[in-house]
Amino acid sequence: MKTEGRTLRWAVLALVLVGLVAPIVAGLAQTARAAFGLMPAIGAETLSFAPWRRLAGLPGFASSLLLTLVTGFGATLLALVLAAGAVAALYRAEGRLRGQRALAPLLAVPHAALAIGLAFVIAPSGWLVRGLGPWVTGWDRPPDLALVNDPWGGALILGLLLKEVPFLLLMMASALTQLPVRAELAVGRALGYGRAAVWARVILPQLYPLIRLPVYVVLAFSLSVVDMALILGPSNPPTLAVAVTRWFTAPDTALILPASAAALLQAVLVVVGIALWALAERVVAVLGRHWLRRGGRGRAGRIGLWLAPLTVAVLVLLAMAALLALVLWSLAWRWPYPQMLPDSWSLRVWADADAGWGRALRNSATIGLATTTLSLALAIAWLEAEDRTARSTARAAANTRSKTRSKTGEATRSTAFRTRWASALIWLPLLLPQIGFLYGLNVVFLRLGLSGGLAAVIWAQMLFVFPYVMIALTDPWRALDPRLIRTAAALGAGPTRRLIAVKLPLLARPLLTAAAVGFGVSVAQYLPTLFMGAGRIATLTTEAVTLASGADRRVVGVYAVLQAALPFAAYALALAGPDLHRHLRRRRHPSQPGAAPP
Amino acid sequence: MSLDLTRVTLTAPGASVPLFAPLSLHVPPGKVVSVMGASGIGKSTLLDLIGGHLAPGFRASGQVTLNGVDVLAEPAEARRIGLLFQDALLFGHLSVGDNLAFGLGRQIRGRAARRAAVETALAQAGLAGMAGRDPATLSGGQRARAALMRALLAEPLALLLDEPFSRLDAGLRDDIRNFVFAHARARAIPVLLVTHDAGDARAAGGPIIEL
């Protein structure tokens, strides 16, 4: 049985290495080669710094770089501060936050759809300006202001916050279950510190290490986002990631080499950015300790307890307005300024599925189902392999992590190390900028004859879908009561039957949730589809992003609504699935005791 | 200095009957009053009420005064009522010394003076030289003593003990009990102890009240 577990473990590891790690390494290597002048396919065969010199001379390069740093670090810092303040104010008990239900749906909305909706709301002709009304602003026509695509990236930062604050808040809420928040609040207050002071001095410093990786993901994402920056960010010069995407997709192949240099620079930027952030953590920790030692019972933090949740509430309202604006625009026929609602309605765009949205919807759904199924299967295999080789030690490691470190810490160090090494594999694709390796990977795929097909897109998307599925499934899987599995074993069930007949049914709900998460991530993917599909595979996301710049709002609205609706549908199914199943089973076996319909 | 409860009742969220009959008691300075009762009767909730940590939804009636001042209207951080739980609850992100410095009042100024105050307290607790240690590396008894010193450095006017000895093994239990009670006596702090262990209540040497 032990050897069988080991075989499964090696098989999973090999699959992850070949399927997920190798493409990233190959893509990065290919990008790096091109960055230094080696790309035989376009006749570049001399190793040189010429692409870098060319890059430095490209118009707007320096401003793009600065803009990227400002929006990337700005959005991350703001999101973290807002989430930290809000979590302190909204914390109730057992890791639940007040208003948590309003946050979860925002995680499901793809970035592009939210960005398009936000643009509809804050644009000069959008709801915000209309709502103020011409009699307040004096504008009888949409004002000539750069409210979206503003040159400082303000709209982009706002868009990023709409996604990142809920993400960090939910991560914090789940991490808080590992801390004795109530008791520590009581102890801190008994020592004379106010609520806000205890949060700032005691709870948040212990919470931060638990959400460090998600914060790095947010930073990496903010520094390298493409779809949202295309829709909300400044267009000339754009952020670096957008500029790189443009250069890669430009008709002029001579731009591919400097674009590769910029893509490599983008990867370095993210790695250095995370390193700087980690350094800043150290500095803050040292300064914070000095501050704590002085014993001040300062009251200054109290303002944060209402300012942060208020800001978050405004962000949530803005996001909901954005989604509503998408729906309204998709149904509008005539919607003149400055009216709050359309004059006349029409289903014309909806009725015309053949015009393109039908095909895009099919592609999105097909790719989503395929990536989700494959990712889920791989995640189950991974976790099951962990169970079969090291169930007890993994459990001990998890326990020591959540409670106080104890003497067993020594014994579990080797396991903890392996787990860290394995989780690095899982988090890697989320910490590297997509633009850094996806174009290079596409070149590799081209050479292998894979590019431009559905399979290539599915493979590339899996690099990003699998990590999220794995992250969503790991905690519930580990939380499964091991006594149930041992009971099944004692009744004579072998490992396979234990998996199929006990674990998977018990985990039905988390499995479906993980599937919904994966599906949502897949639907939202832009760059993998754009590059690997070589422009031949149109999904809701690629179409919505392309149309967002200047096309008819009614058409854009339809694509964005569909793009947002697909993940919602997946979540709804995941939530209703188990109940539906139970309901059907009851109808099939009405004689079961206690199963009579009410 | 004394802690006084007058006809205090507590009602759980959604319940109509109070958890226990109206409770009145008087804790003189330096003395320990023990409250005993089955689990679920509301012993910890009573301490939550006095300390200002009552969970939302609970309703209370009656009066709690500390040195003649009604404390129920004040927020927890203004009451100056120290707390000790079953777990020492030393903050994991701070060293042992910094945990104590966290309790030390603001009035002791200057890095050197504050450090000296912490070192003195550590020495009193038999923890001399352990200021830089991670709390997780201390033994259960050491953690309990450090938690008491942290609470005392905030100069509380009263001390609430929520079964603080129940996690300690028998040999250690007596030591820590005596240590805590001796410090409270020495500073003339009124102490309210809740426990379901008759040994704790006997060792406290004061009145025992059954809820």
Coordinates of C-alpha atoms in Angstrom, one line a residue, chain A residues 120 137 435 443:
Chain A
F120 CA -19.7 52.6 -17.8
T137 CA -22.5 70.3 -12.5
I435 CA 3.3 38.3 -19.9
V443 CA 6.8 30.3 -29.5

